[in-house]
PDB file of C-alpha atoms in Angstrom:
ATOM      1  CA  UNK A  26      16.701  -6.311  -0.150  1.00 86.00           C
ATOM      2  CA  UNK A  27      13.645  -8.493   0.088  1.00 92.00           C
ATOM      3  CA  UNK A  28      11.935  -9.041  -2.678  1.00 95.00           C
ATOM      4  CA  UNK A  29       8.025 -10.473  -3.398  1.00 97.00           C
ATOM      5  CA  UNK A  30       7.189 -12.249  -6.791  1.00 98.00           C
ATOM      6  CA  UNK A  31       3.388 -12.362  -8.487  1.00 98.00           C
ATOM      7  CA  UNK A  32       2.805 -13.404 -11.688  1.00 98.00           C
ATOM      8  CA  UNK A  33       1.734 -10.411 -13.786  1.00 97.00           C
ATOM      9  CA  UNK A  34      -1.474 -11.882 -14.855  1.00 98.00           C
ATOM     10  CA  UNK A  35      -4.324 -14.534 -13.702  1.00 98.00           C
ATOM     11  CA  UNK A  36      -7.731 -15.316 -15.422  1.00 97.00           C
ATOM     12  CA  UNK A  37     -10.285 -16.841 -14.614  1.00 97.00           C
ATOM     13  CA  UNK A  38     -14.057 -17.760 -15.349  1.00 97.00           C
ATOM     14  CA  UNK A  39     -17.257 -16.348 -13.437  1.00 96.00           C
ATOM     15  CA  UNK A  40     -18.220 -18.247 -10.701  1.00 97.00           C
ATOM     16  CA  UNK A  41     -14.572 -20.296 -10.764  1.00 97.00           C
ATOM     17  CA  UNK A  42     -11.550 -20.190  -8.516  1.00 98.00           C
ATOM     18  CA  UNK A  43      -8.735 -17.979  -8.797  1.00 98.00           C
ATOM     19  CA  UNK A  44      -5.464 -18.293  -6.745  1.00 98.00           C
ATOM     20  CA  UNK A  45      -2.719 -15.646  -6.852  1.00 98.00           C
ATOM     21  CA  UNK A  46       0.176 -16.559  -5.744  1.00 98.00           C
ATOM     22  CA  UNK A  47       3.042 -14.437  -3.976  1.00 98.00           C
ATOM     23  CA  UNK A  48       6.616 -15.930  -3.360  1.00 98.00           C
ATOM     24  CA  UNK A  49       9.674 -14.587  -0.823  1.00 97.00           C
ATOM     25  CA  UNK A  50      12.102 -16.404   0.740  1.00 96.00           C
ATOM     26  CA  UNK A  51      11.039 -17.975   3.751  1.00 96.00           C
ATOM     27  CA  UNK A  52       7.845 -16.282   3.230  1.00 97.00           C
ATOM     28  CA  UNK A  53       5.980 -18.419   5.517  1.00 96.00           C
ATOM     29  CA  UNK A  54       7.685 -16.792   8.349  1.00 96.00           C
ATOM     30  CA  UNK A  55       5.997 -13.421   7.879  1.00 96.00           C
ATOM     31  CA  UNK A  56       2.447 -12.213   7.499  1.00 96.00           C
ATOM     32  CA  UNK A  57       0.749 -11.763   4.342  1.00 97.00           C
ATOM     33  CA  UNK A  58      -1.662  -9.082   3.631  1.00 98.00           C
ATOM     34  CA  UNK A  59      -3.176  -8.594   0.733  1.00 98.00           C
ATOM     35  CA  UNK A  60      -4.608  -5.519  -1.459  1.00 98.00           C
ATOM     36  CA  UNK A  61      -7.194  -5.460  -4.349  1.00 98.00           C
ATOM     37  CA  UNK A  62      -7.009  -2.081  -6.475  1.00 98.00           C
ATOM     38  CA  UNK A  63      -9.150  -1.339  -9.174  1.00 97.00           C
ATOM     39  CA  UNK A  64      -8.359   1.289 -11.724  1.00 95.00           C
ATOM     40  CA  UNK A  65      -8.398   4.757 -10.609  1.00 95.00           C
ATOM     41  CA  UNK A  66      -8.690   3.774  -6.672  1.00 97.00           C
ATOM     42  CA  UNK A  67      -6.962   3.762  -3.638  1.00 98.00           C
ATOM     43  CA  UNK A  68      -5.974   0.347  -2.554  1.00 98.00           C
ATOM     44  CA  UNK A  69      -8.274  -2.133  -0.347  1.00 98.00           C
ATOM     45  CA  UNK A  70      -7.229  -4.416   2.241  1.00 98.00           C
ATOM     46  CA  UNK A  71      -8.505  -7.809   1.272  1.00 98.00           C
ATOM     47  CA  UNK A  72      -6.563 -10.075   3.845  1.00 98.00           C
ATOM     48  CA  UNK A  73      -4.002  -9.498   6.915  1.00 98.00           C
ATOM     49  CA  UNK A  74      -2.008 -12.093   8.751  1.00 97.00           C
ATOM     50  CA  UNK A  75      -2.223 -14.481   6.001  1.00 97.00           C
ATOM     51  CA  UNK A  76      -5.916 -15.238   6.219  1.00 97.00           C
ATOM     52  CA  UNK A  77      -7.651 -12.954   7.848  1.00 97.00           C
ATOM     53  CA  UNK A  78     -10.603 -10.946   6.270  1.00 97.00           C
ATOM     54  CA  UNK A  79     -11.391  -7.385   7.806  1.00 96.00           C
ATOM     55  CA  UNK A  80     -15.250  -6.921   8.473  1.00 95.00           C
ATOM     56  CA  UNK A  81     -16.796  -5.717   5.175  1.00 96.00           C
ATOM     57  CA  UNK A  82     -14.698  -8.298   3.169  1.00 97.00           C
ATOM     58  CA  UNK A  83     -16.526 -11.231   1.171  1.00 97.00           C
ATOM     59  CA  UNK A  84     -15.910 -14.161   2.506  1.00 97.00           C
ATOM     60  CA  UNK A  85     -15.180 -15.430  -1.111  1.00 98.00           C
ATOM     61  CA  UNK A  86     -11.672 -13.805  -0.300  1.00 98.00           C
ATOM     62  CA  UNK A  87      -9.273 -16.126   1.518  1.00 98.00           C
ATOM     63  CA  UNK A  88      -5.424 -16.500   2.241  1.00 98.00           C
ATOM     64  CA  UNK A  89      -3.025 -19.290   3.086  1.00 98.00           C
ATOM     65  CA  UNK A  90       1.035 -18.833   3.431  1.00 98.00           C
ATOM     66  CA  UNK A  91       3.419 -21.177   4.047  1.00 97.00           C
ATOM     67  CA  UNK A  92       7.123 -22.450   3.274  1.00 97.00           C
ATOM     68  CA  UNK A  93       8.131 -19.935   0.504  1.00 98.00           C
ATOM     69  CA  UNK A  94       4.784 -18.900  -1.046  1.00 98.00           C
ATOM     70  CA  UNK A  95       1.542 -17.041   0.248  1.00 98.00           C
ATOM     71  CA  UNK A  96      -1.827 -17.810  -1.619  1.00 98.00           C
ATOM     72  CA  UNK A  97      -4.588 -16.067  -1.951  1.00 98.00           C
ATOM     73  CA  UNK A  98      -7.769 -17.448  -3.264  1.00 98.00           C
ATOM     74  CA  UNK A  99     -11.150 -16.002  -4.266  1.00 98.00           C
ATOM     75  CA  UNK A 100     -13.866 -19.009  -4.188  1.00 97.00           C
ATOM     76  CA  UNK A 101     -16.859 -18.024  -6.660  1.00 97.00           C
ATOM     77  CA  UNK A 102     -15.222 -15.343  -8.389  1.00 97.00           C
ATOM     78  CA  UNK A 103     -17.395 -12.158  -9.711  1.00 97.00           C
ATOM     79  CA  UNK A 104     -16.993 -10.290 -12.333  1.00 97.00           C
ATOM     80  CA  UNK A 105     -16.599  -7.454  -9.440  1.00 97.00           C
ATOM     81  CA  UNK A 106     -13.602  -8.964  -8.764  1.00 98.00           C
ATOM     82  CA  UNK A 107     -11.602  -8.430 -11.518  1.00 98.00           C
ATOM     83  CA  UNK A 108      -8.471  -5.681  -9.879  1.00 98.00           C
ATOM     84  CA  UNK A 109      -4.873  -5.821  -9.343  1.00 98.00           C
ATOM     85  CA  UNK A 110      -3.873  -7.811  -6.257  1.00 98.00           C
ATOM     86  CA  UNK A 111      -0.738  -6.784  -4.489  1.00 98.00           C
ATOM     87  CA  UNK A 112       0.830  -9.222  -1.692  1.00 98.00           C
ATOM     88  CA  UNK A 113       2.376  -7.250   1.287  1.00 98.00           C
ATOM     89  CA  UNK A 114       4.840  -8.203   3.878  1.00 97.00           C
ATOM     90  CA  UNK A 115       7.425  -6.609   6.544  1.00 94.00           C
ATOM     91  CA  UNK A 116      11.192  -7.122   6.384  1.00 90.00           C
ATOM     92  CA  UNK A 117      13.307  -5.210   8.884  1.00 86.00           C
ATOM     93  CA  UNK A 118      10.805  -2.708   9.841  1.00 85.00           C
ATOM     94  CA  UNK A 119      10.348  -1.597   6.115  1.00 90.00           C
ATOM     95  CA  UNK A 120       7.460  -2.793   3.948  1.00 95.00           C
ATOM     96  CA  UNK A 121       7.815  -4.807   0.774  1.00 96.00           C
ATOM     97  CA  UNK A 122       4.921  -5.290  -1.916  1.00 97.00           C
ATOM     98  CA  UNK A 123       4.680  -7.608  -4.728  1.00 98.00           C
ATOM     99  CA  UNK A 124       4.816  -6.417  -8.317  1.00 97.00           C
ATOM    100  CA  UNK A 125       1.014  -6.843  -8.510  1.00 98.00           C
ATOM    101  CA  UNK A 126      -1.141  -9.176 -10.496  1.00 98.00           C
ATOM    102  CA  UNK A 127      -3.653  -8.426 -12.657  1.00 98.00           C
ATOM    103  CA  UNK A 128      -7.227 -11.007 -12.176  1.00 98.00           C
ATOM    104  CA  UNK A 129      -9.384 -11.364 -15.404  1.00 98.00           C
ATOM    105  CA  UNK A 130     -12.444 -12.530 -15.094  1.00 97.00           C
ATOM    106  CA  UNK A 131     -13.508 -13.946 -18.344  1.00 91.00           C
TER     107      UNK A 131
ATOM    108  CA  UNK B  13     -15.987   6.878  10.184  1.00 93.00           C
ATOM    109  CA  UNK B  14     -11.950   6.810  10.135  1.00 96.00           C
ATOM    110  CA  UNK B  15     -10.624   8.645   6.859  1.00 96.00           C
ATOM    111  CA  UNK B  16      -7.002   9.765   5.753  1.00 98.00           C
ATOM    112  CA  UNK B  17      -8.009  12.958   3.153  1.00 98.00           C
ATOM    113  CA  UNK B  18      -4.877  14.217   0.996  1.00 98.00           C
ATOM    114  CA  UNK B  19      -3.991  17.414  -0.762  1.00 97.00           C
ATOM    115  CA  UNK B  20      -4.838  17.636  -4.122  1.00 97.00           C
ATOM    116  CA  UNK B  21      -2.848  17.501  -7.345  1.00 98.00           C
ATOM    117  CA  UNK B  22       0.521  19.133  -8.164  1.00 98.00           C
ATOM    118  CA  UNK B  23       2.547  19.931 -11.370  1.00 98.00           C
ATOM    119  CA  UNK B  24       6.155  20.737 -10.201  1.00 98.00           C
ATOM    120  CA  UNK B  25       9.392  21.293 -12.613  1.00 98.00           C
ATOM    121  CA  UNK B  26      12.123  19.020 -12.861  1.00 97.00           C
ATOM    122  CA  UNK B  27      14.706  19.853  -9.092  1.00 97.00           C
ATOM    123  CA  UNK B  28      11.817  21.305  -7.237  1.00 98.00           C
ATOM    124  CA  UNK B  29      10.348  20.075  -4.110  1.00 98.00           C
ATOM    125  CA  UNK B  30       6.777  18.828  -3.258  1.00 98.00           C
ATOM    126  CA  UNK B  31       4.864  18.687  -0.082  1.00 98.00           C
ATOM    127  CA  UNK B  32       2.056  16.242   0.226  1.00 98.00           C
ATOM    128  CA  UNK B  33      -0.591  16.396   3.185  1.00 98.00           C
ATOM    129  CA  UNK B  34      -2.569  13.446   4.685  1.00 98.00           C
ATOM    130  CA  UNK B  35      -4.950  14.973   7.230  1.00 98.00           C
ATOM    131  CA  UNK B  36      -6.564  12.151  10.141  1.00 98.00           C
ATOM    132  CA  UNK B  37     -10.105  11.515  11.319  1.00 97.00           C
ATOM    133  CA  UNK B  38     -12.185   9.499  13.249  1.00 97.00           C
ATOM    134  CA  UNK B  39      -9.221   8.121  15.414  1.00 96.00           C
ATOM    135  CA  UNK B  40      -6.541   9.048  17.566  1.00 97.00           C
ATOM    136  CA  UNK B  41      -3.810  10.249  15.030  1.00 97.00           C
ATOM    137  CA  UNK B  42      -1.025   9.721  17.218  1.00 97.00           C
ATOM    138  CA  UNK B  43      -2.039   6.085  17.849  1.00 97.00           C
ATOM    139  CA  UNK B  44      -1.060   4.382  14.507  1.00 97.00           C
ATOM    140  CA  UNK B  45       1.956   5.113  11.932  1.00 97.00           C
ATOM    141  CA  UNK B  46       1.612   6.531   8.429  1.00 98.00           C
ATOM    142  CA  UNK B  47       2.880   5.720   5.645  1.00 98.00           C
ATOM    143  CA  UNK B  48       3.522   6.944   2.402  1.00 98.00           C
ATOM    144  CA  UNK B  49       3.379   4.401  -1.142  1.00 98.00           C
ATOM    145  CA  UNK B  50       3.628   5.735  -4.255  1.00 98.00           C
ATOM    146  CA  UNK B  51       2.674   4.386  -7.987  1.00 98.00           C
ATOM    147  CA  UNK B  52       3.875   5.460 -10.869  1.00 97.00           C
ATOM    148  CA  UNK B  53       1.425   5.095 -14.379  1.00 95.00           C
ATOM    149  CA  UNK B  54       0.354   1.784 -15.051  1.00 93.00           C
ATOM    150  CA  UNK B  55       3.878   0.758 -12.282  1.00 94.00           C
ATOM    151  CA  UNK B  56       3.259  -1.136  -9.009  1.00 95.00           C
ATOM    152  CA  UNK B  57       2.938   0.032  -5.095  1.00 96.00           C
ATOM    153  CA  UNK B  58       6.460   1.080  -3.880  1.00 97.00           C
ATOM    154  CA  UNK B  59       6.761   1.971  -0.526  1.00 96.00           C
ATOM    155  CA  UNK B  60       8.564   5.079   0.287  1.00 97.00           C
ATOM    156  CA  UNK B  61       8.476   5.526   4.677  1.00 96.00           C
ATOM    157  CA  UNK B  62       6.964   5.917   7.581  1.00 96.00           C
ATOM    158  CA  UNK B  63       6.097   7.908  10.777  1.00 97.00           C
ATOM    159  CA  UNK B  64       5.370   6.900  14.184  1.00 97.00           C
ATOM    160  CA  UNK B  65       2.620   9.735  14.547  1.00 97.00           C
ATOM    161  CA  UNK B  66       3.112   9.033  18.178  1.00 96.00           C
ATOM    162  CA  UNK B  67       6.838  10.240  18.474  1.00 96.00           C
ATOM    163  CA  UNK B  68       7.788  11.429  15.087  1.00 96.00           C
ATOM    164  CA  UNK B  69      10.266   8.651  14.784  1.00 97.00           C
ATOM    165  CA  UNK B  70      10.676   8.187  10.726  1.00 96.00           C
ATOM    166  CA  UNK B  71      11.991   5.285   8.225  1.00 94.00           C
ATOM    167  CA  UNK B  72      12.809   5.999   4.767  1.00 93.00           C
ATOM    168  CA  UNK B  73      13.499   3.261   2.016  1.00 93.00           C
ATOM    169  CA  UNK B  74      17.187   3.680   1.018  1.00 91.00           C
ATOM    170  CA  UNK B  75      15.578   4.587  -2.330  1.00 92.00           C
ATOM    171  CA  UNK B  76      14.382   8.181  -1.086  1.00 87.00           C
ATOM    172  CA  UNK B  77      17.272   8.504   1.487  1.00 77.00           C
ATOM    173  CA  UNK B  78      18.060  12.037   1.347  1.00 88.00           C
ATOM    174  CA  UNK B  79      15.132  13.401  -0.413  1.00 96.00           C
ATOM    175  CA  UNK B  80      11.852  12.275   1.425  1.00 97.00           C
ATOM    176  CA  UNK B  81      11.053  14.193   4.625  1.00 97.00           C
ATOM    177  CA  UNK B  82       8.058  12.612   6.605  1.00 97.00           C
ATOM    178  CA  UNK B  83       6.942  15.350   9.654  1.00 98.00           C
ATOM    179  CA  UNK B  84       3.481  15.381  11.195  1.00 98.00           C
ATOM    180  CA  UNK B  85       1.738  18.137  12.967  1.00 97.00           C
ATOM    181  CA  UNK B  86      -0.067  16.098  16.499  1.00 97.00           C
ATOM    182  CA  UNK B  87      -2.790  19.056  16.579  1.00 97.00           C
ATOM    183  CA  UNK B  88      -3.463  19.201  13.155  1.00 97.00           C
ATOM    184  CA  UNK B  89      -3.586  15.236  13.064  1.00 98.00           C
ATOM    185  CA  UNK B  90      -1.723  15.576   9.740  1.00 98.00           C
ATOM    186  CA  UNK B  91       1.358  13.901   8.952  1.00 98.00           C
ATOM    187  CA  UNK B  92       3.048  15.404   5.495  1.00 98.00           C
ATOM    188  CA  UNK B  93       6.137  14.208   3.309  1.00 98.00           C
ATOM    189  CA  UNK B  94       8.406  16.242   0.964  1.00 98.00           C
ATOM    190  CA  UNK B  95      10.082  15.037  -1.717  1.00 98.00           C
ATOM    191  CA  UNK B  96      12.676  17.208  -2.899  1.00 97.00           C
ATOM    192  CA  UNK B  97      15.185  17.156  -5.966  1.00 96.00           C
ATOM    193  CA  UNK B  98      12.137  16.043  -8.467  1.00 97.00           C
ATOM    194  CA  UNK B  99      12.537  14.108 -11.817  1.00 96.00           C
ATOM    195  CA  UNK B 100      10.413  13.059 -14.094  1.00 97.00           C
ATOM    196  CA  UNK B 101      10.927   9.370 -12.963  1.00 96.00           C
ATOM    197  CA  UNK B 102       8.924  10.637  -9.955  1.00 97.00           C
ATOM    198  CA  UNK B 103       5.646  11.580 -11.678  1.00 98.00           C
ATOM    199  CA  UNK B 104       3.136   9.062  -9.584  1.00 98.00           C
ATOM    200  CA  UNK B 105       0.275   8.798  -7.533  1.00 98.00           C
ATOM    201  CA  UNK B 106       1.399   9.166  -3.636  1.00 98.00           C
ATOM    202  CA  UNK B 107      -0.963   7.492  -1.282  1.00 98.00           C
ATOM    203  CA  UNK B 108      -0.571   7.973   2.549  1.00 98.00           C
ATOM    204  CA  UNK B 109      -1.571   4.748   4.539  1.00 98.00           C
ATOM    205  CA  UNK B 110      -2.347   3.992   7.932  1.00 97.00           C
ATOM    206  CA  UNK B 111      -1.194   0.949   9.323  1.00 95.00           C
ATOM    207  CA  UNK B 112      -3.582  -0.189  11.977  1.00 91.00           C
ATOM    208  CA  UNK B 113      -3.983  -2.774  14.642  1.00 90.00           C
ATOM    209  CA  UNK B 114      -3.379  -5.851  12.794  1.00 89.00           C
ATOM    210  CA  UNK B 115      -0.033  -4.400  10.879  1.00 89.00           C
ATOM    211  CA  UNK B 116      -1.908  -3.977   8.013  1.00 95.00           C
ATOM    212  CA  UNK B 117      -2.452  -0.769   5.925  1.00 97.00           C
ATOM    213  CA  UNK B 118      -6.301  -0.703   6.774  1.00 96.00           C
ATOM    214  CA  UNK B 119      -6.771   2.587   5.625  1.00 97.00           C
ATOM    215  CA  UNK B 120      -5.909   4.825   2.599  1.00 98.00           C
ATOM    216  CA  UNK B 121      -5.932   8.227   1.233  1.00 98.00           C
ATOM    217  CA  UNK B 122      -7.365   8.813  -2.208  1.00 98.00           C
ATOM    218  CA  UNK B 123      -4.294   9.714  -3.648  1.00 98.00           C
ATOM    219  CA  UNK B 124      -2.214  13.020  -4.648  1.00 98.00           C
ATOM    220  CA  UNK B 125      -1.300  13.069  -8.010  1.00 98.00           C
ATOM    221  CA  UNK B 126       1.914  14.910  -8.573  1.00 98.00           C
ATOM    222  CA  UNK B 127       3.790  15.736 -12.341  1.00 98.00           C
ATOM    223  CA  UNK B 128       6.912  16.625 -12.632  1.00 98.00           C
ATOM    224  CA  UNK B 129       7.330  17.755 -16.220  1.00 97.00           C
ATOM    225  CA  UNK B 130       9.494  20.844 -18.199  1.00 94.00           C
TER     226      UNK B 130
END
């Protein structure tokens, strides 16, 4: 089965850049969403099809994907901010998600 | 305002079965699939299926082959999902999701708790 690999845990300082990263094989030929969660909520869409924002979204929030590894990257982060990410992508008609990374903002 | 609303919380016994609403507003229900992610405490997303609320066509992840059920009701704009045989191992937070225009799950429920506990 397909898997998706995040590291568990990214920090980062107000104000700074964070990248998360999310790694498949041949990840660059699928689209990338991507999901923020903060504790006791629902999950948010943050990004679809790589690097697209839906309307509401900061546009702090960006993505990139390409070869084996899909990015995403919030420019100026907030303390706000600070969630588990999840990276999302179709194989097959089923859907995989990453195990989640955790953003810190120090 | 488009908004997937859930049944509450449920505390079931170790081989019994569940059955977890996810009732549709603000859109056409039949346009766009639903699906159903779970999370287990302090565990990541896992995807469990999927129904085309159009034609009732379903996909299960061979995880839950056998023991998830995904129907929906077109009138009541509700799609549901059973999960039968419970175990501990599935005490978790089930979220239905829809998955809209851009193949993205752009919309969630807030979540059904469910325990399964002795």
């Amino acid at each position: 089965s397909y898997d998706l690999s995040q590291p568990p845990s990214v920090s980062v300082s107000p104000r700074q850049t964070a990248s998360i990263t999310c790694s498949g094989d041949k990840l660059g030929d699928k689209y990338v969403s991507w999901y923020q969660q903060k504790p006791g909520q629902s999950p948010v869409l943050v990004i679809f099809q790589d690097n697209e924002r839906p309307s509401g979204i900061p546009e702090r929030f960006s993505g990139s994907n390409t070869g084996n590894t899909a990015t995403l990257t919030i420019s100026g982060t907030q303390a706000m901010d600070e969630a588990d990410y999840y990276c999302q992508a179709w194989d097959s008609y089923t859907v995989v998600f990453g195990g989640g990374t955790k953003l810190t903002v120090l | 305002q488009v908004h997937l609303v859930q049944s509450g919380a449920e505390v079931k016994k170790p081989g019994a079965s569940v059955k977890v609403s996810c009732k549709a507003s603000g859109y056409t229900f039949t346009t766009y699939p639903i699906h159903w992610v779970r999370q287990a405490p302090g565990q990541r997303l896992e995807w469990m299926g999927w129904i085309n609320a159009g034609n009732g066509n379903t996909k299960c992840s061979q995880k839950f082959h056998g023991r998830v059920i995904i129907t929906r009701d077109t009138s009541a704009s509700t799609a549901y999902m059973d999960v039968s045989s419970l175990r501990s191992e599935d005490t978790a937070v089930y979220y239905c999701a829809r998955v809209g225009p851009d193949s993205a799950f752009d919309i969630w429920g807030q979540g059904t708790m469910v325990i399964v506990s002795s």
